[in-house]
Short mmCIF file of C-alpha atoms and ligand atoms in Angstrom, two decimals:
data_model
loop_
_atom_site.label_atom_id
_atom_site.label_comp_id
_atom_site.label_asym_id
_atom_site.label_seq_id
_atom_site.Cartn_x
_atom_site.Cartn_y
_atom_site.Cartn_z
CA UNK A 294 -13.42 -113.08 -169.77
CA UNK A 295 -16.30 -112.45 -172.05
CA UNK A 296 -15.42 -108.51 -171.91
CA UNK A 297 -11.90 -109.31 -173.42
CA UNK A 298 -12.06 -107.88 -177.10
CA UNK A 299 -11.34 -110.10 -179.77
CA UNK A 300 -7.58 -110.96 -180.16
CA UNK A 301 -5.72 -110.42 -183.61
CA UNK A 302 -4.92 -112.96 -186.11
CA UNK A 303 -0.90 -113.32 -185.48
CA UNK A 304 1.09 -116.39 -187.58
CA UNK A 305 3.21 -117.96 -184.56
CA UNK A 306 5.65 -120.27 -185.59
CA UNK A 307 8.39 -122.34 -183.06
CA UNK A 308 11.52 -124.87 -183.74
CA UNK A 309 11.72 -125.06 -180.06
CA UNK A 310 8.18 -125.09 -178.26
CA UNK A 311 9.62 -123.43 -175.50
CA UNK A 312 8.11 -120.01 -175.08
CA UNK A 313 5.78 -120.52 -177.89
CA UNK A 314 4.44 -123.88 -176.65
CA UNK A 315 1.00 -122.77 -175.66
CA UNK A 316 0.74 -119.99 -178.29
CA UNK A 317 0.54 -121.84 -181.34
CA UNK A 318 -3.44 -121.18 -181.65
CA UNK A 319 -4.96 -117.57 -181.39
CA UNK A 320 -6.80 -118.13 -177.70
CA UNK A 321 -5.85 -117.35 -173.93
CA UNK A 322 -4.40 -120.75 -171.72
CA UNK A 323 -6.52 -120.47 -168.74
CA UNK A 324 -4.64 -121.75 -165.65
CA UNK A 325 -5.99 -125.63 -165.67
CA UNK A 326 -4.72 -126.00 -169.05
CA UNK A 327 -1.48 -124.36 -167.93
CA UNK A 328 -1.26 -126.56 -164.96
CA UNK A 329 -2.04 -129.38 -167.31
CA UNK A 330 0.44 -128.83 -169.42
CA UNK A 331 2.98 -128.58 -166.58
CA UNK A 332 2.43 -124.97 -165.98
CA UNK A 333 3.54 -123.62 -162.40
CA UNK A 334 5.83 -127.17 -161.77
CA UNK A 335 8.88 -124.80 -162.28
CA UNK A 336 7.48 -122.64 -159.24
CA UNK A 337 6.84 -125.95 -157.18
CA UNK A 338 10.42 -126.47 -157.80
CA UNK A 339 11.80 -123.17 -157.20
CA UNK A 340 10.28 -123.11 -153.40
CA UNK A 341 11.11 -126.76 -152.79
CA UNK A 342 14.50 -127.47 -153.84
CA UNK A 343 16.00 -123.95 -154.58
CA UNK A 344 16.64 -120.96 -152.33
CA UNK A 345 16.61 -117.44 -153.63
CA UNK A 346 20.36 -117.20 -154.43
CA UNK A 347 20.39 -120.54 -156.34
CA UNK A 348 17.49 -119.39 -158.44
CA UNK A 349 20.04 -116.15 -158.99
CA UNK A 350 22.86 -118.33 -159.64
CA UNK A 351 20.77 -120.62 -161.90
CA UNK A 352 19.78 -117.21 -164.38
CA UNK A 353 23.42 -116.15 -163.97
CA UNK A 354 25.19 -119.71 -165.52
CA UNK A 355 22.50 -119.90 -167.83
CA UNK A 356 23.74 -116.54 -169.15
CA UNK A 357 20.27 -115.02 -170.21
CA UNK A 358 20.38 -111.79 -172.11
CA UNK A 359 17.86 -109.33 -171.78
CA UNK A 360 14.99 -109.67 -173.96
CA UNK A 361 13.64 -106.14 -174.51
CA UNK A 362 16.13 -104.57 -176.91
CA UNK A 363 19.86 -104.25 -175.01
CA UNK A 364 20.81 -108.02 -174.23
CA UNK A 365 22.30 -106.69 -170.65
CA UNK A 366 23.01 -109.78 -168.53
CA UNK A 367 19.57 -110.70 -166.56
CA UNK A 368 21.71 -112.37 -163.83
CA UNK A 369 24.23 -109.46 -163.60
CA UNK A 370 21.04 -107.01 -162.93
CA UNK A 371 19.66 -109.48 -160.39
CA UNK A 372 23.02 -109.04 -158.82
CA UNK A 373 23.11 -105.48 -158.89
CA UNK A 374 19.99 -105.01 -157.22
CA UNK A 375 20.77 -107.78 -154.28
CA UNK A 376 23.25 -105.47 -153.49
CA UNK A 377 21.26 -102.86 -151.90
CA UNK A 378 19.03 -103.27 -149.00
CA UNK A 379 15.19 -104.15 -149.85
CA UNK A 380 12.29 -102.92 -150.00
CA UNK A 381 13.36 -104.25 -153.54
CA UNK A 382 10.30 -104.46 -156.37
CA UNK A 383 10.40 -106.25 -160.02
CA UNK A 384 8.91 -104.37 -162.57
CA UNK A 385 7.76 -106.32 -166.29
CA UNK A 386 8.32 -103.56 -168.93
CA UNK A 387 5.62 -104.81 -171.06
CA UNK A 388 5.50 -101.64 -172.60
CA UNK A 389 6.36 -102.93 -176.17
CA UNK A 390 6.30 -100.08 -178.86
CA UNK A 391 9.63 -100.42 -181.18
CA UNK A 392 8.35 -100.44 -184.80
CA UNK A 393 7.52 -103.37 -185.78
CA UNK A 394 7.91 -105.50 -182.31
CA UNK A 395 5.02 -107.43 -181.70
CA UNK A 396 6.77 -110.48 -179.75
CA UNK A 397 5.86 -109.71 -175.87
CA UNK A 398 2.03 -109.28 -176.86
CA UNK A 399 1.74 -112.94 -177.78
CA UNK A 400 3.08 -114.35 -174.55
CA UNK A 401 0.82 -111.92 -173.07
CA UNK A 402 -2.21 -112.94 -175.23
CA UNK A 403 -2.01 -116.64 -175.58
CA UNK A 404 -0.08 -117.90 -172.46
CA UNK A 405 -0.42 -115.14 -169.74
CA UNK A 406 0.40 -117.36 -167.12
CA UNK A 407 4.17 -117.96 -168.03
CA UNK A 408 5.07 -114.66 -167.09
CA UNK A 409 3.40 -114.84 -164.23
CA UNK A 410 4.75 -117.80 -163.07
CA UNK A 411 8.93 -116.00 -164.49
CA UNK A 412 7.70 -112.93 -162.64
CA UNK A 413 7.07 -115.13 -158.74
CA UNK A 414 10.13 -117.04 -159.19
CA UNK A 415 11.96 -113.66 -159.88
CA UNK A 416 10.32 -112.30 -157.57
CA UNK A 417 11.22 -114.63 -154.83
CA UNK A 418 14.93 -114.80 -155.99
CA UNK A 419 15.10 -111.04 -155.40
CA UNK A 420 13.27 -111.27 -152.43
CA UNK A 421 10.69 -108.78 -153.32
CA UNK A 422 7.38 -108.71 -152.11
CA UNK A 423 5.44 -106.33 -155.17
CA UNK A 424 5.72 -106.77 -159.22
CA UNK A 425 4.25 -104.34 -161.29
CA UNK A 426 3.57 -105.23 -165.44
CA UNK A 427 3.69 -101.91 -167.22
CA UNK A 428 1.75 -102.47 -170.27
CA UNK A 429 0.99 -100.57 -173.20
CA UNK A 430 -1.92 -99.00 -173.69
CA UNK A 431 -2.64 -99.93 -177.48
CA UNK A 432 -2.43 -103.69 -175.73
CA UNK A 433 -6.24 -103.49 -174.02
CA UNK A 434 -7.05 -107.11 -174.51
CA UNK A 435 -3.62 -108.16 -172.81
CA UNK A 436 -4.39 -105.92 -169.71
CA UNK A 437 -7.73 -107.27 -169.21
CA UNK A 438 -5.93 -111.00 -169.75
CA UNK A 439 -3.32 -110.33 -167.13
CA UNK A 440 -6.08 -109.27 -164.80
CA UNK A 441 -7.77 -112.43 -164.83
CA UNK A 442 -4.79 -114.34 -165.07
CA UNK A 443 -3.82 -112.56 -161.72
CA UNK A 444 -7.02 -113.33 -160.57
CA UNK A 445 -6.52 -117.23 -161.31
CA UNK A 446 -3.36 -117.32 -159.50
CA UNK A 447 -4.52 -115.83 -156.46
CA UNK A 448 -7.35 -118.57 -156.22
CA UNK A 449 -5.14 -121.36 -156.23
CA UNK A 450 -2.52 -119.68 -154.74
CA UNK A 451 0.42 -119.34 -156.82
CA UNK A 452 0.28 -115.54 -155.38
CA UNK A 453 -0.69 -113.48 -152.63
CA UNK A 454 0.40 -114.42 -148.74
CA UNK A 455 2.00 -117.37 -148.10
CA UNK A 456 2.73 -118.91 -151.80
CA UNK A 457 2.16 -122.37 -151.70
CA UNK A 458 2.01 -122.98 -148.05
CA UNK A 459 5.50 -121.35 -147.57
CA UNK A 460 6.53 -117.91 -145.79
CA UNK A 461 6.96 -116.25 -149.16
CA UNK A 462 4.25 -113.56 -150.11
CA UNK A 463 3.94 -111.58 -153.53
CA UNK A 464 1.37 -110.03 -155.15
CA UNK A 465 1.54 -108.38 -158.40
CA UNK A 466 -0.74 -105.16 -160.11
CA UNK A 467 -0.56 -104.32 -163.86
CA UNK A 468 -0.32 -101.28 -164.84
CA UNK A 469 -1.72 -99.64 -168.43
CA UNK A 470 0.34 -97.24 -170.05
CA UNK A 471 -1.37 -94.49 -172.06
CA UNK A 472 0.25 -94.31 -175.56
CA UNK A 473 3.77 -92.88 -174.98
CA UNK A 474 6.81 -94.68 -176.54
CA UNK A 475 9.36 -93.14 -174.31
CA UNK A 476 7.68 -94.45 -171.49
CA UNK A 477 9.10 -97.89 -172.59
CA UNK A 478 12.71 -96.56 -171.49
CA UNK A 479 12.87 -98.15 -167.83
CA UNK A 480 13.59 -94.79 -166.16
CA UNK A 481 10.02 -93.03 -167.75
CA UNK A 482 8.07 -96.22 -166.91
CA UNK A 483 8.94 -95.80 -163.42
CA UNK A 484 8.55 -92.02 -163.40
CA UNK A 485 4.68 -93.10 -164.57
CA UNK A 486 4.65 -95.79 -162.74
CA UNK A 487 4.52 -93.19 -159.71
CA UNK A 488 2.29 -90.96 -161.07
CA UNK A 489 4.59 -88.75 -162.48
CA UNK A 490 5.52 -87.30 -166.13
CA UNK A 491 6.81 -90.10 -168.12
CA UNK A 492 10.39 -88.51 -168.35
CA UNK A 493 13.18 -90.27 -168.25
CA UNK A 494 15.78 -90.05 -165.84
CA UNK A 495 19.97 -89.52 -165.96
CA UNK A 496 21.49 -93.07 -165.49
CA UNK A 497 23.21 -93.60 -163.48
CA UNK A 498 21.89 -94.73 -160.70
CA UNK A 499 20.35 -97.42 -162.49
CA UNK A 500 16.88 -98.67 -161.08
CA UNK A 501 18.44 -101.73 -159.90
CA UNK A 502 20.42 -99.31 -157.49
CA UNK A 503 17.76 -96.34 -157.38
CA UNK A 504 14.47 -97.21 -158.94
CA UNK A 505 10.77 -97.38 -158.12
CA UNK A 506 10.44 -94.60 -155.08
CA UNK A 507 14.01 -94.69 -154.80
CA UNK A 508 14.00 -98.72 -154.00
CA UNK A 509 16.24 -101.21 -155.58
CA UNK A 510 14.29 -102.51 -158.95
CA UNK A 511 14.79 -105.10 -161.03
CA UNK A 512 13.38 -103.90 -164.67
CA UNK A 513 12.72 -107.02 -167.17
CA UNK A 514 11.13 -107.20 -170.34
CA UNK A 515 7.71 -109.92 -170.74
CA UNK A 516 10.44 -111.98 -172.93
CA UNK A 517 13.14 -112.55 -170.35
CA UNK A 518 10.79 -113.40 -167.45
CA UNK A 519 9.05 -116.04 -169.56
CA UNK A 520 12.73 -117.35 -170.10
CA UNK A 521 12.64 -117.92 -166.09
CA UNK A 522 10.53 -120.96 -165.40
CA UNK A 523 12.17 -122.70 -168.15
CA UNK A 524 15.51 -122.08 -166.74
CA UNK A 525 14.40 -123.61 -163.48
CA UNK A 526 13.10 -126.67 -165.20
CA UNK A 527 16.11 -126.65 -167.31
CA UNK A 528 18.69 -125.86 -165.16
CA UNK A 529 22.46 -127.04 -166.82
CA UNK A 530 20.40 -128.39 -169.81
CA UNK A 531 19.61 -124.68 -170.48
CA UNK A 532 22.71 -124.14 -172.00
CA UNK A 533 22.24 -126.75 -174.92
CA UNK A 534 19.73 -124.43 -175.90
CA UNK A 535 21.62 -122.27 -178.85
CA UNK A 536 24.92 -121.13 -179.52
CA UNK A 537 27.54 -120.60 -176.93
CA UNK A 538 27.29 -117.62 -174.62
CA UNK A 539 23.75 -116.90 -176.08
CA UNK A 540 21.34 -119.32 -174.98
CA UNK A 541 17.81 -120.05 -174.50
CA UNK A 542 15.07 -119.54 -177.26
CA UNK A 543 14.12 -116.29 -178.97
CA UNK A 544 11.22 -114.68 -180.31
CA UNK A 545 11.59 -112.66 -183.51
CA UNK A 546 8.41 -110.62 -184.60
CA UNK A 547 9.19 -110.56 -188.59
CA UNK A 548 7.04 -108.28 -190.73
CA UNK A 549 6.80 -106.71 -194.34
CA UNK A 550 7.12 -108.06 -197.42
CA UNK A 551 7.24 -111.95 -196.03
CA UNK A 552 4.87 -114.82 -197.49
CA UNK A 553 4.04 -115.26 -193.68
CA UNK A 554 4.56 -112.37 -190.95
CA UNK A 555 4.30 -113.40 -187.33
CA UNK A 556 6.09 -114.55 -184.35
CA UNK A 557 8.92 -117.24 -184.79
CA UNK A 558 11.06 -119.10 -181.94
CA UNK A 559 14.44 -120.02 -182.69
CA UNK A 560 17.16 -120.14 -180.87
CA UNK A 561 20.18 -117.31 -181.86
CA UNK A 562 22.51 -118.89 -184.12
CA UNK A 563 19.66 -118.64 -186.87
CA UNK A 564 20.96 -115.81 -189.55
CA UNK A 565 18.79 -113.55 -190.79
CA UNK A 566 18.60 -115.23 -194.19
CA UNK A 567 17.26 -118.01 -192.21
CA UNK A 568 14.60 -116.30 -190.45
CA UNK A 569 13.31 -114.90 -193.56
CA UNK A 570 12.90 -117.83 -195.09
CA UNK A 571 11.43 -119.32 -192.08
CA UNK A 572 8.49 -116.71 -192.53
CA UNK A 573 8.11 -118.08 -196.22
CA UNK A 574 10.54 -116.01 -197.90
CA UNK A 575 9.97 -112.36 -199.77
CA UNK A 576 6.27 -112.56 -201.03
CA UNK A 577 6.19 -113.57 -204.62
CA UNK A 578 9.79 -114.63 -204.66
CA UNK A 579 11.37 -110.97 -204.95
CA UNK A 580 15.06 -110.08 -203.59
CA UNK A 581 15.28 -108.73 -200.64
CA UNK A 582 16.22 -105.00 -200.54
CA UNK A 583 16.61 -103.85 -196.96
CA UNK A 584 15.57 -104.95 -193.40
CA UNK A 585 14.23 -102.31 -191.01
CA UNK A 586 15.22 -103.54 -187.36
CA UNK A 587 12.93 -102.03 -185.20
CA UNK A 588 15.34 -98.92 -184.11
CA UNK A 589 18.65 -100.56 -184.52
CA UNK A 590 18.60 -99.93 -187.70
CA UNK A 591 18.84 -100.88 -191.52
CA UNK A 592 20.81 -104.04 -193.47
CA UNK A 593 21.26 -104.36 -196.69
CA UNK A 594 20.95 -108.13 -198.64
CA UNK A 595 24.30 -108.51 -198.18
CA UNK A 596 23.99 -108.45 -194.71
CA UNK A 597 21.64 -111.03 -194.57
CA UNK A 598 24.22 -114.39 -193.14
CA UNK A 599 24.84 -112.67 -190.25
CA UNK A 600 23.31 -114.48 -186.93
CA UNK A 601 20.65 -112.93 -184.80
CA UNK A 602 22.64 -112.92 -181.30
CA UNK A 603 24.06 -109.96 -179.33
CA UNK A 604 27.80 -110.19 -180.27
CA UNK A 605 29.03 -107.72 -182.19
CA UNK A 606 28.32 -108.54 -185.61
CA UNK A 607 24.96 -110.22 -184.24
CA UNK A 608 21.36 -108.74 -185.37
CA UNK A 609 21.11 -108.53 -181.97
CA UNK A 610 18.17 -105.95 -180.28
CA UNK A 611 14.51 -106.86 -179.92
CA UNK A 612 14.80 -109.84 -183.26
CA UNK A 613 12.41 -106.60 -185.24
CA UNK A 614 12.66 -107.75 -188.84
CA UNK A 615 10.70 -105.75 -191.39
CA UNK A 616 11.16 -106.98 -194.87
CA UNK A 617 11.20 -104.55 -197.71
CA UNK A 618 11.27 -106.03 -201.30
CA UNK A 619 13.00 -104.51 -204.65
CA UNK A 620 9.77 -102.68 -204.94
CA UNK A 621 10.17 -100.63 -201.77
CA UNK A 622 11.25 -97.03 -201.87
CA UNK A 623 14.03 -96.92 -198.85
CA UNK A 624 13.08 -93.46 -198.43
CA UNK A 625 9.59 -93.93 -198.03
CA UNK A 626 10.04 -96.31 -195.03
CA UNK A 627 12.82 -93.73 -193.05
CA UNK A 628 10.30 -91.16 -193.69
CA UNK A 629 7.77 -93.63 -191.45
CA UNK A 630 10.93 -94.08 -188.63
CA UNK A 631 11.66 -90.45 -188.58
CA UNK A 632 8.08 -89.55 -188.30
CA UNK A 633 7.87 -91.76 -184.96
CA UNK A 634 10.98 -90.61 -183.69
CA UNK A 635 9.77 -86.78 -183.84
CA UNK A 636 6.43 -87.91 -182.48
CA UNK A 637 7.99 -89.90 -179.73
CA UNK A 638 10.24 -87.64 -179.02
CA UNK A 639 9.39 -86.49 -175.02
CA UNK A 640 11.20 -83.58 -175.50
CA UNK A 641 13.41 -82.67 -172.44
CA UNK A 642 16.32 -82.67 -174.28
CA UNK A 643 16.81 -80.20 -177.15
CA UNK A 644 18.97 -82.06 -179.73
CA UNK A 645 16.69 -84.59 -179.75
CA UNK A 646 13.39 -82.66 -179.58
CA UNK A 647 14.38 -80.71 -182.53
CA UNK A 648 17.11 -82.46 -184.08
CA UNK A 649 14.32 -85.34 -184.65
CA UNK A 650 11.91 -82.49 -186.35
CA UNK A 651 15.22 -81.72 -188.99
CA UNK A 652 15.84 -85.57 -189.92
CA UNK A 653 12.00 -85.89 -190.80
CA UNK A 654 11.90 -82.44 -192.90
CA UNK A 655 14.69 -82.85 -194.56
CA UNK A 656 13.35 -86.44 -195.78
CA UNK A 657 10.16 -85.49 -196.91
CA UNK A 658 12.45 -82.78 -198.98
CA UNK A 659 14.36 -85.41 -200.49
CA UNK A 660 11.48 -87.63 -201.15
CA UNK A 661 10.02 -84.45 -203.09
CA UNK A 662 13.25 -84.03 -204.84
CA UNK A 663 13.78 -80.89 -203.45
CA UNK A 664 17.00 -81.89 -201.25
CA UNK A 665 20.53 -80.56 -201.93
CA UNK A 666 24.12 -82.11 -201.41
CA UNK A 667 24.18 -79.90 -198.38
CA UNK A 668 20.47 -80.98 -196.50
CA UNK A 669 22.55 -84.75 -196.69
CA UNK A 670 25.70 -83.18 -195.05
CA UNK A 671 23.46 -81.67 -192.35
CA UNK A 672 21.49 -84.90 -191.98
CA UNK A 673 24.88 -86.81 -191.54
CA UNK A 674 25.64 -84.35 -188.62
CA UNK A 675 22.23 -84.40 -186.83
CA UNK A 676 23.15 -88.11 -186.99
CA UNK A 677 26.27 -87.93 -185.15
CA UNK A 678 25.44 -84.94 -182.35
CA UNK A 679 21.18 -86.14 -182.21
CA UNK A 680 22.99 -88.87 -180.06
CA UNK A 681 25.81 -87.48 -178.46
CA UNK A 682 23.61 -84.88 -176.87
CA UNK A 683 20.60 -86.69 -175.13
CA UNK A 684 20.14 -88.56 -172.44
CA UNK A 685 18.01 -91.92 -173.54
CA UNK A 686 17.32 -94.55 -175.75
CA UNK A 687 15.37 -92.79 -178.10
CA UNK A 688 17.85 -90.04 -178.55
CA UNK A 689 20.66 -92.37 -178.83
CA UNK A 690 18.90 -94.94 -181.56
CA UNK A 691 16.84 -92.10 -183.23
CA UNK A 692 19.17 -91.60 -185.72
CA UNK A 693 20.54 -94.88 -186.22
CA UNK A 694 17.92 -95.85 -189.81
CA UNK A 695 18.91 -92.73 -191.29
CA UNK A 696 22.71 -93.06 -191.12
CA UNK A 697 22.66 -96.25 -192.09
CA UNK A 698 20.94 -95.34 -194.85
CA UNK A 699 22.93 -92.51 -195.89
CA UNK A 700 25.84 -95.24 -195.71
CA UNK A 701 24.51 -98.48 -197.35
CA UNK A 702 22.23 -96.83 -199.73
CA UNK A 703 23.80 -93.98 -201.34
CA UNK A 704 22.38 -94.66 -204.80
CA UNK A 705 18.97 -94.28 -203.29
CA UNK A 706 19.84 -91.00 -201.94
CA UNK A 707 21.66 -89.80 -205.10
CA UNK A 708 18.57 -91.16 -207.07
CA UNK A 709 16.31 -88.95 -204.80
CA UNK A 710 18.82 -85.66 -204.69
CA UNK A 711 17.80 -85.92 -208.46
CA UNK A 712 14.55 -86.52 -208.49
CA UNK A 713 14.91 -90.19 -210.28
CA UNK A 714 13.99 -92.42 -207.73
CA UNK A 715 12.71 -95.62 -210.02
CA UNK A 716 10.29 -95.97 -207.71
CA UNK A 717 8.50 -92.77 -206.14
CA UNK A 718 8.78 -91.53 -209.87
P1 NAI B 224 21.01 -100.11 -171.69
O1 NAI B 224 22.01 -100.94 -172.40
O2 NAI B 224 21.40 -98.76 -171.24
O3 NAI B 224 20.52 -100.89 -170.38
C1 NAI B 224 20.02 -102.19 -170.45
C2 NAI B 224 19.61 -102.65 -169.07
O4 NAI B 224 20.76 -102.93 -168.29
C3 NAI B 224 18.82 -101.63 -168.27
O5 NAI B 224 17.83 -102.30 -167.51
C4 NAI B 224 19.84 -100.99 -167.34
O6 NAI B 224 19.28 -100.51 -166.15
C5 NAI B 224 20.76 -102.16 -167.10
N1 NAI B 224 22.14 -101.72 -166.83
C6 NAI B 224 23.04 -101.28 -167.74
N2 NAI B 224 24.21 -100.98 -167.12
C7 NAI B 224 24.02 -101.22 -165.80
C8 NAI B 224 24.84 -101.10 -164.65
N3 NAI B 224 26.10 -100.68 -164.72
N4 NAI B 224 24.31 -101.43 -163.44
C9 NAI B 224 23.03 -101.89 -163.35
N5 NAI B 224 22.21 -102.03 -164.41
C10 NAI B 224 22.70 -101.70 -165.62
O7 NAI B 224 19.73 -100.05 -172.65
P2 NAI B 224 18.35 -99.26 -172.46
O8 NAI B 224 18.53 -97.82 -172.78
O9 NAI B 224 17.74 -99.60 -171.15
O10 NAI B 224 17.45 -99.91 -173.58
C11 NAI B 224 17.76 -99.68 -174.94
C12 NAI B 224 17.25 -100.82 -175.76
O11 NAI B 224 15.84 -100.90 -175.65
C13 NAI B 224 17.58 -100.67 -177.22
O12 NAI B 224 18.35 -101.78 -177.61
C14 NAI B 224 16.24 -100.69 -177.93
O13 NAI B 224 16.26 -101.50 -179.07
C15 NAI B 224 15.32 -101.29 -176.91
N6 NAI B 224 13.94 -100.83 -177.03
C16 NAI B 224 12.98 -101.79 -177.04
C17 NAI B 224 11.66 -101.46 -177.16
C18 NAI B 224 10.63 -102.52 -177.21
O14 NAI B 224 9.50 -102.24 -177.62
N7 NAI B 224 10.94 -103.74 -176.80
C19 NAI B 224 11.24 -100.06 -177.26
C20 NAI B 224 12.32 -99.14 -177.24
C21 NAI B 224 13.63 -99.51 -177.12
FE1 SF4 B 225 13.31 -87.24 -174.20
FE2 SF4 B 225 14.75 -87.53 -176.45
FE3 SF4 B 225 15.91 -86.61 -174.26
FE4 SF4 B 225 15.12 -89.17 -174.39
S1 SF4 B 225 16.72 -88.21 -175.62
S2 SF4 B 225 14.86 -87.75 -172.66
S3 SF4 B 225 13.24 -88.95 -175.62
S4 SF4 B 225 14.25 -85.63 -175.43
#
């Protein structure tokens, strides 16, 4: 404990005190003030009164969406991968590196033991044996926390051989990651999880068909597994948390031009006018002039009523809200996006390897002024075929910031093309 470094200063705010319960202060729960706090009853109850299928049932009616960016159904995966024969493993992609996304690191921080406790009872549902946390490597403090945590577990035997006094056995390993975006996609965290290249792979098979050394695996975000133990204590009542079809809390990680950034808890029918001014509002009472989300992509103030769910005119994604003001040049923060694209880029397939280079030259042209009607045309087409030609993630969402740009702010552009942008000068 004493070698873990100092852990940031991050605002955490909740409506709910449901994921965020224990995370209100900036310090690690140990495991007595977890168990204190009723910490590892929802395990009790899982092995007790629940077998493996009605824990998958349970995640199933509750209708939990995946946490880490794509809102696929959590039970429908489970499902998936119950339908091939085990060895089946879990996997916690706690890989977090969209711009902006700082939600997972707090659960992993403050209250370590929640997803440990999501990750057995998954675990056991699945009827997997191993769980692996794939964690990023910027996130040192949060490996070395998850180490110990393990470590408490173990002792008073929440994991290892015979959980609990019962016949179930699980142990899980973390796993640091060493700086590469793209090996947040599921299919390049497994490649490094075995030692490989983190390259992703063609889907299908998905990993809950083909995944970790070929097995059946069950990839989850830190988010979604914390979501599991409160399900389980929940149960039916689960689903009077939020709006129809889209229940259970949230954490959105809102940055930028807010009064106070950090990590808020709210369940999904919040809009996004509402979660900015749950962060305090714009600093110093300005307008609102766009919101970056994460690599979804960009809204305009007009935008701003719409709810933060996963339908189709949700916010939906990771909750990523960065705030730019009426001061912000638009063009200065795609140039930042485009940038980490192109650096992210793990270049295996050639539309995006290169066709991320083009977006970010062409931007710093226009933020020099030295753009034409034509560089925009060509943009707008690396936009549509960037996508259409690669195989992940990050080739399909590269692009996303700067064609919604090009759409929604076309006076920007124009104001660049001429060289009179009001702010840049
Ligand atoms: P996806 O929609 O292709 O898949 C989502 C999940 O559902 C995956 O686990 C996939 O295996 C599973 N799935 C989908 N169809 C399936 C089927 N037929 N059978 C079995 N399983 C199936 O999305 P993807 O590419 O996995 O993730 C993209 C999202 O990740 C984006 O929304 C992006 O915002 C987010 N993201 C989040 C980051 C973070 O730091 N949290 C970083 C980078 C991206
Ligand atoms: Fe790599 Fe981009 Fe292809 Fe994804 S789309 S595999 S990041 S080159």
């Amino acid at each position: 404990r004493d070698k873990i470094p100092h852990l940031p200063e991050i605002h955490v705010e909740s409506s709910l005190n449901l994921l965020l319960r224990r995370a209100k202060e900036n310090r690690t729960v140990d495991i007595e003030e977890y168990e204190t706090t009723g910490g590892y009853s929802a395990l009790k109850k899982a092995l007790n009164k629940f077998s493996p299928e009605d824990i998958v049932v349970l995640v199933e009616e509750s209708t939990l969406r995946g946490r880490g960016g794509a809102g696929f159904p959590t039970g429908r995966k489970w499902r998936f991968a119950l339908m091939n024969p085990p060895p089946r493993y879990l996997v916690c992609n706690a890989d977090e590196s969209e711009p902006g996304t700082f939600k997972d690191r707090i659960i992993i921080e403050r209250d370590p033991h929640l997803l440990l406790e999501g990750m057995i009872i998954a675990g056991y549902a699945l009827g997997a044996k191993e769980g692996y946390i794939y964690i990023r490597g910027e996130y040192p403090a949060g490996y070395l926390i998850l180490e110990n945590a393990i470590k408490e577990a173990k002792d008073r035997g929440y994991l290892g051989k015979n959980i609990l006094g019962t016949d179930f056995s699980f142990d899980i390993k973390v796993y640091r990651g060493a700086g590469a975006y793209i090996c947040g996609e599921e299919t390049a965290l497994l490649e490094s999880l075995e030692g490989k290249r983190g390259h992703p792979r063609l889907r299908p098979p998905y990993p809950a068909q083909s995944g970790l050394y070929g097995k059946p695996t069950v990839v989850n975000n830190v988010e979604t597994l914390s979501n599991i133990p409160i399900i389980v204590t929940y149960e039916a009542y689960f689903m009077n948390i939020g709006p129809s079809g889209f229940y259970g809390p949230k954490l959105f990680p809102v940055s930028g031009k807010v009064e106070k950034p950090g990590v808020y808890e709210a369940t999904m029918d919040i809009t996004l006018r509402e979660l900015i001014e749950m962060a305090g509002g714009v600093k110093g009472g300005k307008q609102v002039k766009a919101v970056f989300a994460g690599a979804l992509g960009v809204y305009r103030e007009d935008e701003l009523d719409m709810p933060m769910d996963y339908s189709p005119k949700g916010f939906g994604g990771t909750g990523t809200t960065i705030v730019l003001d009426e001061d912000d040049c638009v063009i200065d923060a795609l140039l930042v996006v485009t940038q980490f694209f192109h650096h992210e880029s793990c270049g295996k397939c050639t539309p995006c390897r290169i066709g991320t280079y083009e977006q970010h030259q062409i931007l710093k042209k226009l933020k020099e002024g030295k753009a034409t009607h034509k560089d925009i045309d060509y943009l707008r087409h690396l936009s549509q075929n960037i996508p259409a030609n690669s195989i992940c993630g990050l080739g399909f969402s590269a692009p996303n910031a700067v064609s919604d740009v090009l759409r929604k702010f076309p006076e920007e552009v124009e104001a660049h093309l001429k060289g009179k942008c009001r702010i840049c000068g």
